[in-house]
DNA sequence: CTGTTAGCGCATTCAG
DNA sequence: CTGAATGCGCTAACAG
C-alpha cells in the first residue's frame, strides 16, 4: 500500500479512501490512485483490514458431511448468497463427529468469523450452547435451541436464529395423501431414533392417522439407519412380518430407495402392491424407477434463507430475523400416484 | 492477550510462547499461564497472528458447484485432510460461472490464503494462468496446465501441481470389458464437446476400438449435456437411429441413468438388449435398477491427495509433489454383467 | 528462561 | 479535500 501511495504521490490515507470509496477525494486524485493500483496489481490485505476493522467479512459454515446431498445443497445456497453479499465462507466438515464439531466452533472463533451457520448439529444441547456462546451471531439450520437460556456461569446466551423445515406438516402431507388414495394400513419406516426430524415426522404421522379415525399400530413402525442399505434391510423385515401394509411412508428418499429394492427382491410391485412415499426430494428421487413420490424440502433455499437471516442479524436487525419455518411440498410421482 | 499476561504476571512474549509451545518456558510458568488462559477463556486472534506471521493456515477451494456429487466428494476429502493438518478451508463456489470464478481467485488473494485447490476450472487457459499467478501454491484437480509457461509480462509462472484421473485408461477399461463380453458395436454417449474428460475418454474409446481391429463409426458417437435428461434425450435418438448398437459407454453415471430411462421408454431390456457402462461411480450408481456397471473415480481420495500435495508444496517439497494420476477402476454391476 | 523493541498492513481518529 | 499519528493483537529478533 505504501508503494501505491509513493507512486501516486499521496499519503496512505488517500489510498485507503480510494479503495473503500470513502471520504472526499478529488476525482483526479482518485483516478490517479486507481491507475497506480491497477499498474502495480496491488491487492489490499484482507487480514490487515480485518485486524483494523474487527470484522472479517467471513462466515463459518458447519455441516456434518459436505458430501451428503442435503448439506451440499445447503452449502450451495449459503455460498450463493454469501458471494452476492461479498462474504467468504469457511467450510467446516465435522465428519459426523461431535468432538470435532465442538472443536470447529473454536477454530471459527480464532478465525474471528463474523457469524456462523450451523447445520443439523450433532452436539448435545449443552455443548452446542457453549460452542455457540463463543459467537455473537449464529443461525441454526434444522436444529433448534431454546432462546434465552443461561449457561452455568449465569450468562445470558445470545439467542440463535434458526431455519427449519416443518416436519410435522411434511408428514401430515404425505400421510393424508396416502389416506385420500384409500390406504388404511400405512407403515412408517422411521429412520434413526435419535433423529430430530424423524421424531417430528413420527408425531405428524401419528396425529394424521388418529385424525382419520384409524388405530395406531406400533407394529408397522420400524426404525432403520438413514441409508439405502438400512431401508432395504428393515423393509424386507417389515413387509414380511406385516403383509397387510399397502403403503409405506419413509424417513427419507434413501431409505425409500432401499424399500424399492426390497420390493424388487420380494416380488412386490410398486405402486400396485405397495405405495411408497419418501422425504426430502433429493435429485435421485426422480431418477429411480418408479420415480419417488416424496416431500420436497428446499435445502438450497434453506441455505439461502439461513445466510440472509445471518446477514440481517449481523446488521443488527431485531425482528423478523429470528425464525424461518420452511414448508415442505408433496411431489407426486410414480411410486405413489 | 495482555489481560492474560497481566493476570499471570508475565510478559506478552511468554504468553505467546506458551500458546505456540515454543521457546523455553519453565514448566511452572507454562502451567500458570495455561491456567489463566483457561480461566479467562482467552482465544488467540488468528487474524493478528496471520498478519504477524504472514500465513493464514487457510487454503482456498474453488469448485464449479458444491452441490454436484463430484465436487462435494472432493470437498469432503479436502476438508478431511485440512482438518487433520490444522488448516481451514475457504469454500468458493463459482456456480459454473467463469467470471465469478476469476473473481474468486482475487478474493482468495485478498484473504491471503496459503494456497489454493482449483477443481475442474471452467476458465480458459490464459485466464486460469493469470488467476493462479496471484497465488504461490496451487493444485489443480481434473484440469491441467502446461508447467513453466510465461505470461504476457514475461514472468515465469509457478507451475501448479495437479491430480487428475486417468481418463484414457478408464475408457480403455470400460470398452475392453465390453469387447471381451462379445460386443462389437459399442456406442459412446460423449457428454459435452468442451469437456476435457469427455475428450480424453473419447480418445481412449477410439484407441481401444481400433486396437481390437474394429472399424470406427462416428455415427454411434453422440454428444449430450452431462445430465440425466441430456442422456435420456440423446439416447432415445441414438438407439432409434442406430439399432445395431448392443452396448453403450456413457460420459458419466447421470447420462447412463438417462439411458436407462430411455431403454425403459423404448422397451429395450438392460442388459439383455443393451449393455450400459457409466463413469464416475457416484453413490447413486448402485441404487438404480439395474445397478450400473461403471468406472470408479475416487473423488474423495482425489480431494485428499490434492490437499496432501498442496501441503507438501507449502512445505517446500520439490519432487514427487507435482503430479498425481489416479487410476480408475471398473466396477461390474447388473447393467453390463 | 524471560522481557523489550519493532513491525505485519490497514483504518480510524484528529489536524491541517 | 488531504495527511500524520495511533492502535488492531500478535510474533520475531534481539537483549538481559
XYZ file of C-alpha atoms (C1' of nucleotides) in Angstrom:
706
model
C 0.000 0.000 0.000
C 2.852 2.361 0.770
C 4.222 1.574 -2.674
C 0.985 2.720 -4.168
C 0.967 5.855 -2.056
C 4.519 6.713 -3.071
C 3.942 6.043 -6.754
C 0.820 8.150 -6.741
C 2.437 10.866 -4.679
C -0.212 10.763 -1.983
C -0.494 9.507 1.567
C -1.565 6.100 2.737
C -4.784 7.625 3.880
C -5.778 8.725 0.437
C -5.119 5.295 -0.977
C -7.255 3.800 1.749
C -10.035 6.212 0.936
C -9.917 5.337 -2.728
C -10.030 1.623 -2.027
C -13.024 1.934 0.234
C -14.786 4.610 -1.791
C -14.934 6.710 1.315
C -14.319 10.263 2.320
C -13.904 13.047 -0.135
C -11.163 12.621 -2.641
C -10.820 14.794 -5.689
C -11.774 12.982 -8.869
C -8.326 13.462 -10.392
C -6.526 12.095 -7.354
C -8.938 9.205 -7.194
C -8.337 8.314 -10.795
C -4.586 8.598 -10.481
C -4.551 6.319 -7.447
C -6.780 3.823 -9.196
C -4.394 3.732 -12.100
C -1.401 3.075 -9.885
C -3.271 0.309 -8.084
C -4.016 -1.240 -11.417
C -0.455 -0.984 -12.666
C 1.091 -2.355 -9.535
C -1.513 -5.097 -9.324
C -1.935 -4.067 -5.761
C -4.411 -6.131 -3.748
C -5.321 -4.926 -0.263
C -4.656 -7.346 2.553
C -7.873 -8.667 3.953
C -6.218 -9.756 7.145
C -4.712 -6.374 7.897
C -8.052 -4.820 7.184
C -9.776 -7.351 9.402
C -7.410 -6.609 12.210
C -8.119 -2.934 11.952
C -11.871 -3.119 11.467
C -12.563 -6.088 13.673
C -14.586 -7.808 11.063
C -13.534 -10.484 8.655
C -16.324 -10.473 6.116
C -16.318 -14.207 6.570
C -18.884 -16.600 7.944
C -18.393 -20.111 9.182
C -20.472 -22.986 7.895
C -20.575 -26.149 9.963
C -22.005 -29.309 8.441
C -21.834 -32.972 9.438
C -20.780 -34.069 5.962
C -20.479 -31.963 2.811
C -20.667 -34.956 0.556
C -24.184 -35.651 1.779
C -26.658 -34.183 -0.716
C -28.678 -32.409 1.994
C -25.706 -30.499 3.233
C -24.087 -29.869 -0.089
C -27.421 -28.398 -1.169
C -27.444 -26.125 1.849
C -23.786 -25.252 1.343
C -24.551 -24.298 -2.215
C -27.277 -21.914 -1.082
C -25.017 -20.421 1.558
C -22.168 -19.899 -0.895
C -24.524 -18.299 -3.368
C -25.857 -15.612 -1.051
C -22.516 -15.108 0.647
C -20.874 -14.378 -2.678
C -23.591 -11.932 -3.616
C -23.071 -10.110 -0.324
C -19.305 -10.080 -0.539
C -18.796 -12.595 2.229
C -16.489 -15.573 2.263
C -17.416 -18.975 3.641
C -15.212 -21.052 5.886
C -16.294 -24.631 5.365
C -16.186 -26.876 8.417
C -16.982 -30.549 7.994
C -17.430 -32.286 11.306
C -17.476 -35.730 9.698
C -20.452 -36.565 11.918
C -18.096 -36.390 14.881
C -19.385 -34.313 17.818
C -15.962 -33.701 19.339
C -14.632 -32.499 16.068
C -17.665 -30.316 15.610
C -17.125 -28.750 19.004
C -13.513 -28.074 18.111
C -14.578 -26.435 14.865
C -16.515 -23.720 16.662
C -13.294 -22.893 18.468
C -11.394 -22.717 15.222
C -14.048 -20.406 13.843
C -13.691 -18.183 16.854
C -9.942 -17.995 16.392
C -10.541 -17.065 12.795
C -12.842 -14.347 14.109
C -15.634 -15.089 11.680
C -18.446 -12.548 11.749
C -21.071 -15.222 12.248
C -21.754 -18.901 11.859
C -24.332 -21.148 10.263
C -24.631 -24.485 11.960
C -26.399 -27.272 10.117
C -28.026 -30.207 11.846
C -25.627 -30.041 14.740
C -24.817 -33.405 16.273
C -23.946 -31.749 19.594
C -25.884 -32.161 22.806
C -27.875 -29.030 23.669
C -25.484 -28.115 26.437
C -22.363 -28.394 24.308
C -23.934 -26.680 21.365
C -24.978 -23.819 23.577
C -21.481 -23.401 24.898
C -19.956 -23.606 21.445
C -22.384 -21.019 20.140
C -21.665 -18.718 23.052
C -18.243 -18.057 21.530
C -20.001 -16.422 18.607
C -22.073 -13.290 18.544
C -24.305 -14.252 15.653
C -25.485 -17.727 14.826
C -28.142 -19.263 12.647
C -29.093 -22.871 13.129
C -30.402 -24.990 10.292
C -32.611 -27.935 11.093
C -31.815 -27.718 14.741
C -33.420 -25.676 17.462
C -32.290 -24.480 20.822
C -34.357 -22.712 23.399
C -33.732 -18.997 23.217
C -32.569 -17.038 26.205
C -31.030 -19.870 28.131
C -28.413 -19.283 30.726
C -25.235 -21.229 30.896
C -23.562 -22.417 34.079
C -21.813 -19.100 34.501
C -25.146 -17.360 34.591
C -24.551 -15.598 31.291
C -27.421 -14.908 29.032
C -26.689 -16.526 25.722
C -27.390 -14.686 22.557
C -30.360 -16.477 21.117
C -29.607 -18.116 17.838
C -31.859 -17.726 14.843
C -32.968 -20.815 13.050
C -34.412 -22.002 9.825
C -36.101 -25.303 9.964
C -38.443 -27.278 7.799
C -41.877 -28.121 9.081
C -41.558 -31.846 9.578
C -44.966 -32.192 11.220
C -46.595 -30.730 8.195
C -44.480 -32.759 5.827
C -45.572 -35.976 7.494
C -49.185 -34.827 7.502
C -48.997 -34.029 3.813
C -47.612 -37.441 2.989
C -49.924 -39.477 5.189
C -53.026 -37.521 4.269
C -52.244 -38.070 0.651
C -51.996 -41.812 1.178
C -55.237 -41.797 3.173
C -57.008 -39.989 0.416
C -55.773 -42.583 -2.021
C -57.636 -45.137 0.008
C -54.855 -46.660 2.075
C -55.786 -47.658 5.607
C -52.707 -49.575 6.674
C -49.802 -47.185 6.284
C -46.434 -48.164 7.722
C -43.672 -45.788 8.740
C -40.013 -46.549 8.242
C -38.812 -44.084 10.818
C -35.065 -43.686 10.435
C -32.745 -43.427 13.432
C -34.493 -42.970 16.794
C -32.174 -40.050 17.656
C -33.128 -38.051 14.587
C -34.960 -34.834 15.436
C -36.620 -34.780 12.063
C -37.608 -38.398 12.303
C -39.255 -37.829 15.664
C -41.177 -34.809 14.467
C -42.343 -36.702 11.423
C -43.404 -39.589 13.603
C -45.668 -37.256 15.561
C -47.101 -35.848 12.357
C -47.696 -39.369 11.110
C -49.426 -40.453 14.311
C -51.609 -37.361 14.550
C -52.756 -37.770 10.997
C -53.579 -41.446 11.396
C -55.574 -40.690 14.535
C -57.296 -37.710 12.992
C -58.544 -40.047 10.280
C -60.127 -42.234 12.911
C -57.720 -45.093 12.311
C -55.968 -47.049 15.047
C -52.291 -46.532 15.779
C -50.368 -49.748 15.219
C -46.822 -49.654 16.633
C -46.005 -52.872 14.814
C -45.962 -51.132 11.475
C -43.388 -48.590 12.599
C -39.772 -49.659 12.156
C -36.605 -47.728 12.808
C -33.648 -48.028 10.465
C -30.356 -46.382 9.525
C -30.972 -43.449 7.159
C -29.360 -45.203 4.207
C -30.391 -47.237 1.203
C -28.998 -50.361 2.839
C -30.749 -49.611 6.119
C -34.067 -49.036 4.401
C -33.638 -52.152 2.332
C -32.927 -54.445 5.279
C -35.705 -53.151 7.504
C -38.214 -53.067 4.673
C -37.639 -56.743 3.922
C -38.353 -57.462 7.559
C -41.336 -55.150 7.817
C -43.008 -56.274 4.621
C -42.711 -59.914 5.522
C -43.949 -59.540 9.084
C -46.732 -57.130 8.248
C -48.229 -58.215 4.935
C -51.282 -56.011 5.375
C -49.364 -52.840 4.742
C -50.352 -51.267 1.429
C -48.407 -48.050 1.772
C -45.146 -47.034 3.399
C -44.031 -43.578 4.451
C -40.246 -43.372 4.674
C -37.816 -41.345 6.737
C -36.050 -40.091 3.644
C -35.544 -40.789 -0.020
C -32.553 -43.015 0.531
C -34.472 -45.364 2.772
C -37.328 -45.194 0.276
C -34.980 -46.321 -2.462
C -33.966 -49.171 -0.196
C -37.631 -50.078 0.072
C -37.872 -50.016 -3.694
C -35.113 -52.582 -3.851
C -36.698 -54.666 -1.136
C -39.895 -54.780 -3.170
C -37.934 -55.908 -6.210
C -36.389 -58.670 -4.109
C -39.723 -59.751 -2.684
C -41.555 -59.525 -5.959
C -43.906 -56.807 -4.744
C -44.939 -54.366 -7.393
C -44.708 -50.637 -6.772
C -47.115 -48.921 -6.606
C -49.681 -51.677 -7.240
C -48.814 -53.797 -4.197
C -47.133 -51.122 -2.159
C -47.246 -47.351 -2.438
C -44.069 -45.616 -1.296
C -43.574 -42.034 -0.187
C -40.105 -40.689 0.533
C -38.876 -37.492 2.131
C -36.508 -34.679 1.064
C -36.808 -34.924 -2.710
C -33.138 -35.309 -3.463
C -32.252 -35.252 -7.166
C -32.052 -39.006 -7.220
C -35.717 -39.347 -6.351
C -36.593 -38.581 -9.958
C -34.051 -40.966 -11.398
C -35.062 -44.236 -9.853
C -37.790 -46.369 -11.350
C -40.506 -45.896 -10.384
C -39.717 -42.274 -9.542
C -40.454 -41.454 -5.918
C -43.428 -39.607 -4.590
C -41.857 -37.557 -1.836
C -41.915 -34.431 0.302
C -39.777 -31.733 -1.162
C -37.561 -29.968 1.357
C -35.912 -26.944 -0.222
C -32.360 -27.399 1.049
C -30.813 -24.987 -1.351
C -33.383 -22.389 -0.370
C -32.807 -23.090 3.306
C -29.126 -22.374 2.847
C -30.022 -19.100 1.191
C -32.509 -18.168 3.882
C -30.097 -19.001 6.681
C -27.454 -16.797 5.127
C -29.863 -13.950 4.597
C -31.007 -14.259 8.186
C -27.434 -14.231 9.408
C -26.689 -11.121 7.401
C -29.745 -9.344 8.754
C -28.714 -10.228 12.277
C -25.206 -9.015 11.574
C -26.741 -5.721 10.594
C -28.483 -5.541 13.933
C -31.981 -6.472 12.926
C -34.098 -7.335 15.900
C -37.317 -8.582 14.448
C -38.310 -10.962 11.727
C -34.889 -12.480 11.693
C -35.308 -14.972 14.431
C -37.023 -17.940 12.886
C -37.981 -19.190 9.497
C -40.071 -22.288 9.157
C -39.947 -23.638 5.666
C -42.905 -25.573 4.329
C -42.340 -28.859 2.556
C -44.340 -29.670 -0.533
C -45.664 -33.006 -1.667
C -44.374 -34.117 -5.046
C -46.407 -36.882 -6.591
C -44.575 -39.325 -8.837
C -44.917 -42.936 -9.878
C -44.169 -44.709 -6.587
C -47.466 -43.497 -5.143
C -49.541 -41.986 -7.903
C -3.630 -11.372 25.467
C -2.374 -8.517 27.578
C -5.067 -9.433 30.101
C -3.620 -12.896 30.289
C -0.084 -11.565 30.648
C -1.117 -9.233 33.438
C -3.130 -11.870 35.293
C -0.272 -14.326 35.068
C 2.295 -11.724 35.943
C 4.373 -12.304 32.845
C 5.059 -10.550 29.582
C 3.182 -10.871 26.335
C 6.078 -12.815 24.925
C 5.795 -15.541 27.480
C 2.110 -15.919 26.795
C 2.866 -16.156 23.116
C 5.453 -18.828 23.769
C 3.051 -20.863 25.821
C 0.373 -20.663 23.167
C 2.717 -21.802 20.454
C 4.615 -24.317 22.550
C 7.779 -22.560 21.561
C 10.959 -21.395 23.180
C 11.945 -22.399 26.636
C 9.470 -21.611 29.345
C 9.742 -23.017 32.823
C 7.140 -25.684 33.497
C 5.629 -23.717 36.392
C 5.259 -20.547 34.377
C 3.849 -22.509 31.491
C 1.279 -24.136 33.698
C 0.312 -20.872 35.385
C -0.203 -19.171 32.042
C -2.238 -22.093 30.758
C -4.463 -21.833 33.768
C -5.084 -18.126 33.273
C -5.846 -18.712 29.597
C -8.362 -21.329 30.607
C -9.984 -19.132 33.253
C -10.251 -16.114 31.043
C -11.446 -18.225 28.120
C -8.851 -16.452 26.109
C -8.723 -17.403 22.425
C -5.829 -16.063 20.346
C -6.738 -13.994 17.329
C -5.971 -15.853 14.156
C -6.007 -12.698 12.117
C -3.488 -10.885 14.262
C -1.305 -13.937 14.142
C -1.730 -14.170 10.392
C -0.727 -10.561 9.995
C 2.409 -11.144 12.012
C 3.409 -14.477 10.540
C 2.286 -13.859 7.004
C 0.449 -17.111 6.846
C -3.210 -17.764 7.384
C -3.309 -21.522 7.864
C -6.134 -21.422 5.369
C -6.464 -22.813 1.893
C -8.923 -21.855 -0.785
C -11.057 -24.431 -2.530
C -12.640 -23.452 -5.817
C -15.355 -25.657 -7.291
C -17.911 -25.111 -10.035
C -20.783 -26.353 -7.871
C -20.600 -27.843 -4.373
C -23.976 -29.459 -4.705
C -22.673 -31.617 -7.508
C -21.675 -35.023 -6.099
C -18.272 -34.976 -7.783
C -17.270 -31.768 -6.165
C -18.868 -32.366 -2.817
C -16.922 -35.629 -2.735
C -13.708 -33.772 -3.445
C -14.598 -31.064 -0.943
C -15.147 -33.715 1.668
C -11.694 -35.151 1.074
C -10.143 -31.699 1.189
C -11.894 -30.804 4.428
C -10.831 -34.075 5.978
C -7.102 -33.678 5.380
C -7.183 -29.958 6.043
C -8.722 -30.523 9.447
C -6.145 -33.170 10.283
C -3.390 -30.727 9.371
C -4.874 -27.801 11.232
C -5.846 -25.898 8.118
C -9.107 -24.149 7.397
C -10.887 -24.253 4.064
C -12.378 -21.254 2.324
C -15.111 -22.597 0.097
C -15.581 -20.850 -3.230
C -18.447 -21.908 -5.449
C -18.180 -20.428 -8.899
C -21.669 -21.571 -9.859
C -20.218 -22.718 -13.175
C -19.631 -19.076 -13.997
C -16.135 -18.283 -15.350
C -16.244 -14.610 -14.484
C -17.242 -15.368 -10.962
C -14.549 -17.993 -10.743
C -11.965 -15.496 -11.875
C -13.151 -13.081 -9.244
C -12.911 -15.746 -6.575
C -9.167 -16.131 -7.079
C -8.913 -12.426 -6.348
C -10.929 -12.788 -3.190
C -8.686 -15.634 -2.115
C -5.668 -13.461 -2.710
C -7.123 -10.696 -0.587
C -7.772 -13.246 2.114
C -4.134 -14.209 1.768
C -4.778 -17.927 1.729
C -1.634 -20.026 1.885
C -2.582 -21.999 -1.185
C -5.476 -22.953 -3.394
C -7.050 -26.081 -4.790
C -8.875 -25.492 -8.029
C -11.294 -28.135 -9.214
C -12.255 -28.590 -12.827
C -11.733 -24.940 -13.596
C -14.052 -23.547 -16.231
C -11.551 -20.822 -17.106
C -9.688 -20.528 -20.387
C -6.018 -21.487 -20.020
C -4.937 -17.871 -20.273
C -7.289 -16.622 -17.600
C -6.639 -19.535 -15.309
C -2.938 -18.931 -15.615
C -3.314 -15.326 -14.668
C -5.583 -16.119 -11.754
C -3.174 -18.718 -10.480
C -0.237 -16.368 -10.815
C -1.659 -14.489 -7.850
C -1.066 -17.480 -5.666
C 2.211 -19.034 -4.716
C 0.956 -22.583 -4.368
C -1.778 -24.195 -6.372
C -3.014 -27.683 -7.011
C -5.357 -28.344 -9.888
C -7.859 -31.157 -9.795
C -9.047 -32.630 -13.067
C -7.515 -29.851 -15.042
C -4.039 -29.447 -16.392
C -1.988 -26.511 -17.435
C 1.419 -26.602 -19.061
C 4.104 -26.058 -16.486
C 6.620 -23.265 -16.844
C 4.585 -21.045 -19.078
C 5.255 -17.383 -19.328
C 2.551 -14.808 -19.185
C 2.420 -11.693 -21.302
C 4.586 -9.798 -18.869
C 7.306 -12.374 -19.335
C 7.010 -13.675 -15.813
C 7.638 -17.290 -15.153
C 4.563 -18.720 -13.537
C 4.887 -21.052 -10.640
C 3.919 -24.383 -12.043
C 0.805 -25.775 -10.485
C 0.605 -29.326 -9.242
C -2.264 -31.423 -10.365
C -4.144 -34.544 -9.544
C -6.124 -35.983 -12.339
C -7.799 -39.250 -13.083
C -6.586 -41.301 -15.986
C -9.491 -40.918 -18.369
C -7.759 -42.717 -21.208
C -7.306 -45.767 -19.065
C -10.837 -45.535 -17.716
C -12.269 -45.564 -21.214
C -9.983 -48.448 -22.179
C -11.095 -50.412 -19.163
C -14.748 -49.924 -19.993
C -14.516 -50.586 -23.715
C -12.190 -53.550 -23.354
C -14.588 -55.062 -20.906
C -17.454 -54.721 -23.348
C -15.338 -56.153 -26.153
C -14.461 -59.153 -24.051
C -18.141 -59.697 -23.390
C -18.548 -60.106 -27.121
C -19.903 -56.694 -28.114
C -18.757 -55.428 -31.471
C -20.952 -52.388 -31.905
C -20.289 -50.168 -28.926
C -21.658 -46.655 -28.933
C -20.311 -43.720 -26.961
C -22.520 -41.079 -25.405
C -19.805 -38.498 -25.132
C -21.071 -35.672 -22.955
C -20.354 -32.021 -23.753
C -17.808 -31.430 -26.508
C -15.927 -28.937 -24.317
C -15.357 -31.413 -21.532
C -11.694 -32.265 -21.059
C -12.553 -35.601 -19.512
C -15.003 -36.410 -22.261
C -12.397 -35.744 -24.914
C -9.786 -37.864 -23.217
C -12.262 -40.673 -22.821
C -13.214 -40.390 -26.465
C -9.585 -40.967 -27.419
C -9.370 -43.953 -25.096
C -12.564 -45.294 -26.613
C -11.321 -44.865 -30.168
C -7.913 -46.369 -29.490
C -9.431 -49.395 -27.876
C -11.895 -49.986 -30.673
C -9.115 -49.722 -33.247
C -6.767 -51.899 -31.246
C -9.422 -54.579 -31.369
C -9.383 -54.412 -35.133
C -12.864 -52.960 -35.339
C -13.865 -50.007 -37.510
C -14.504 -46.589 -36.029
C -18.066 -45.475 -36.666
C -18.670 -41.792 -35.941
C -22.402 -42.327 -36.252
C -22.546 -44.172 -32.970
C -20.924 -41.327 -31.053
C -23.342 -38.721 -29.750
C -22.662 -35.700 -27.610
C -25.086 -34.688 -24.869
C -25.434 -32.499 -21.790
C -23.905 -34.262 -18.764
C -27.272 -34.782 -17.091
C -29.898 -37.446 -16.739
C -32.175 -35.509 -19.035
C -29.426 -34.968 -21.581
C -28.517 -38.631 -21.599
C -32.138 -39.614 -21.875
C -32.900 -37.414 -24.845
C -29.804 -38.291 -26.849
C -30.092 -41.986 -26.052
C -33.618 -42.109 -27.442
C -32.268 -40.587 -30.630
C -29.176 -42.739 -30.804
C -30.922 -46.033 -30.105
C -33.552 -45.395 -32.707
C -31.157 -44.294 -35.429
C -28.550 -46.947 -34.705
C -30.407 -50.132 -33.800
C -27.280 -52.282 -34.189
C -25.719 -50.951 -31.029
C -25.599 -53.627 -28.343
C -23.557 -51.722 -25.793
C -23.214 -48.092 -24.797
C -20.362 -46.422 -22.968
C -21.509 -43.224 -21.265
C -19.833 -39.965 -20.352
C -20.898 -40.294 -16.737
C -23.329 -42.062 -14.468
C -26.001 -39.416 -14.786
C -26.156 -39.744 -18.540
C -26.084 -43.531 -18.081
C -29.123 -43.267 -15.832
C -30.751 -41.235 -18.572
C -30.003 -44.086 -20.944
C -31.580 -46.497 -18.506
C -34.755 -44.456 -18.652
C -34.598 -44.232 -22.419
C -34.431 -48.025 -22.581
C -37.455 -48.265 -20.329
C -39.309 -45.898 -22.661
C -38.275 -47.802 -25.769
C -38.906 -51.210 -24.285
C -35.285 -52.258 -24.551
C -34.143 -54.558 -21.801
C -30.930 -53.858 -19.907
C -28.559 -55.647 -20.109
C -30.132 -58.207 -22.491
C -30.780 -55.808 -25.375
C -28.301 -53.126 -24.400
C -25.343 -53.225 -22.032
C -24.624 -49.914 -20.334
C -21.413 -48.710 -18.735
C -21.286 -45.426 -16.856
C -18.442 -43.362 -15.492
C -17.556 -41.940 -12.044
C -19.351 -44.410 -9.786
C -21.365 -41.888 -7.851
C -23.342 -43.348 -4.932
C -26.480 -43.370 -6.993
C -24.998 -45.844 -9.461
C -25.712 -48.645 -7.013
C -29.235 -47.511 -6.304
C -30.789 -47.589 -9.709
C -32.170 -50.754 -11.204
C -30.328 -52.377 -12.794
C -27.305 -51.096 -10.877
C -24.726 -49.525 -13.140
C -21.510 -51.071 -14.290
C -19.185 -48.094 -14.211
C -15.670 -46.751 -13.825
C -14.961 -45.759 -10.288
C -13.225 -42.418 -9.947
C -12.129 -41.873 -6.356
C -13.247 -38.270 -5.880
C -12.956 -38.311 -2.149
C -9.461 -39.696 -2.435
C -8.578 -37.120 -5.069
C -9.589 -34.360 -2.674
C -7.361 -35.894 -0.047
C -4.449 -36.298 -2.435
C -4.762 -32.757 -3.726
C -4.669 -31.417 -0.196
C -1.705 -33.537 0.742
C 0.094 -32.375 -2.364
C -0.676 -28.764 -1.561
C 0.650 -29.188 1.947
C 3.853 -30.783 0.694
C 4.348 -27.931 -1.712
C 3.685 -25.449 1.040
C 6.484 -27.100 2.944
C 8.793 -26.552 0.033
C 8.913 -30.027 -1.406
C 10.370 -30.036 -4.881
C 9.928 -33.546 -6.110
C 7.122 -36.060 -6.134
C 4.585 -33.378 -5.442
C 3.961 -32.213 -8.938
C 1.520 -34.644 -10.404
C -0.663 -37.472 -9.285
C -2.536 -39.526 -11.815
C -5.253 -41.539 -10.200
C -6.294 -44.805 -11.777
C -9.982 -45.539 -12.257
C -11.279 -48.995 -11.558
C -14.009 -50.878 -13.378
C -16.928 -51.857 -11.185
C -19.118 -54.536 -12.705
C -22.795 -54.489 -11.805
C -26.048 -55.516 -13.402
C -26.263 -53.063 -16.299
C -23.383 -54.839 -18.045
C -22.669 -58.081 -16.268
C 14.462 -18.890 30.917
C 12.270 -14.140 30.275
C 11.309 -9.298 28.758
C 11.882 -5.281 25.185
C 11.552 -3.332 20.835
C 9.693 -3.385 16.325
C 6.860 -4.069 12.878
C 2.865 -7.026 9.952
C -0.858 -3.609 6.573
C -4.552 -1.311 7.224
C -8.470 2.085 9.285
C -9.633 5.451 12.477
C -9.222 9.491 14.992
C -7.960 14.228 14.597
C -5.472 18.214 12.393
C -4.265 20.931 8.745
C -10.022 17.729 0.293
C -5.604 15.635 2.430
C -2.056 13.996 5.829
C 0.142 12.447 10.431
C -0.302 9.902 14.365
C -2.029 5.883 16.809
C -3.557 1.177 17.514
C -5.785 -3.569 15.989
C -3.285 -8.391 18.521
C 0.309 -10.917 17.701
C 5.265 -12.733 16.539
C 10.320 -12.253 15.589
C 14.577 -10.726 16.563
C 17.316 -9.379 19.928
C 18.794 -8.400 24.594
C 19.098 -9.420 29.522
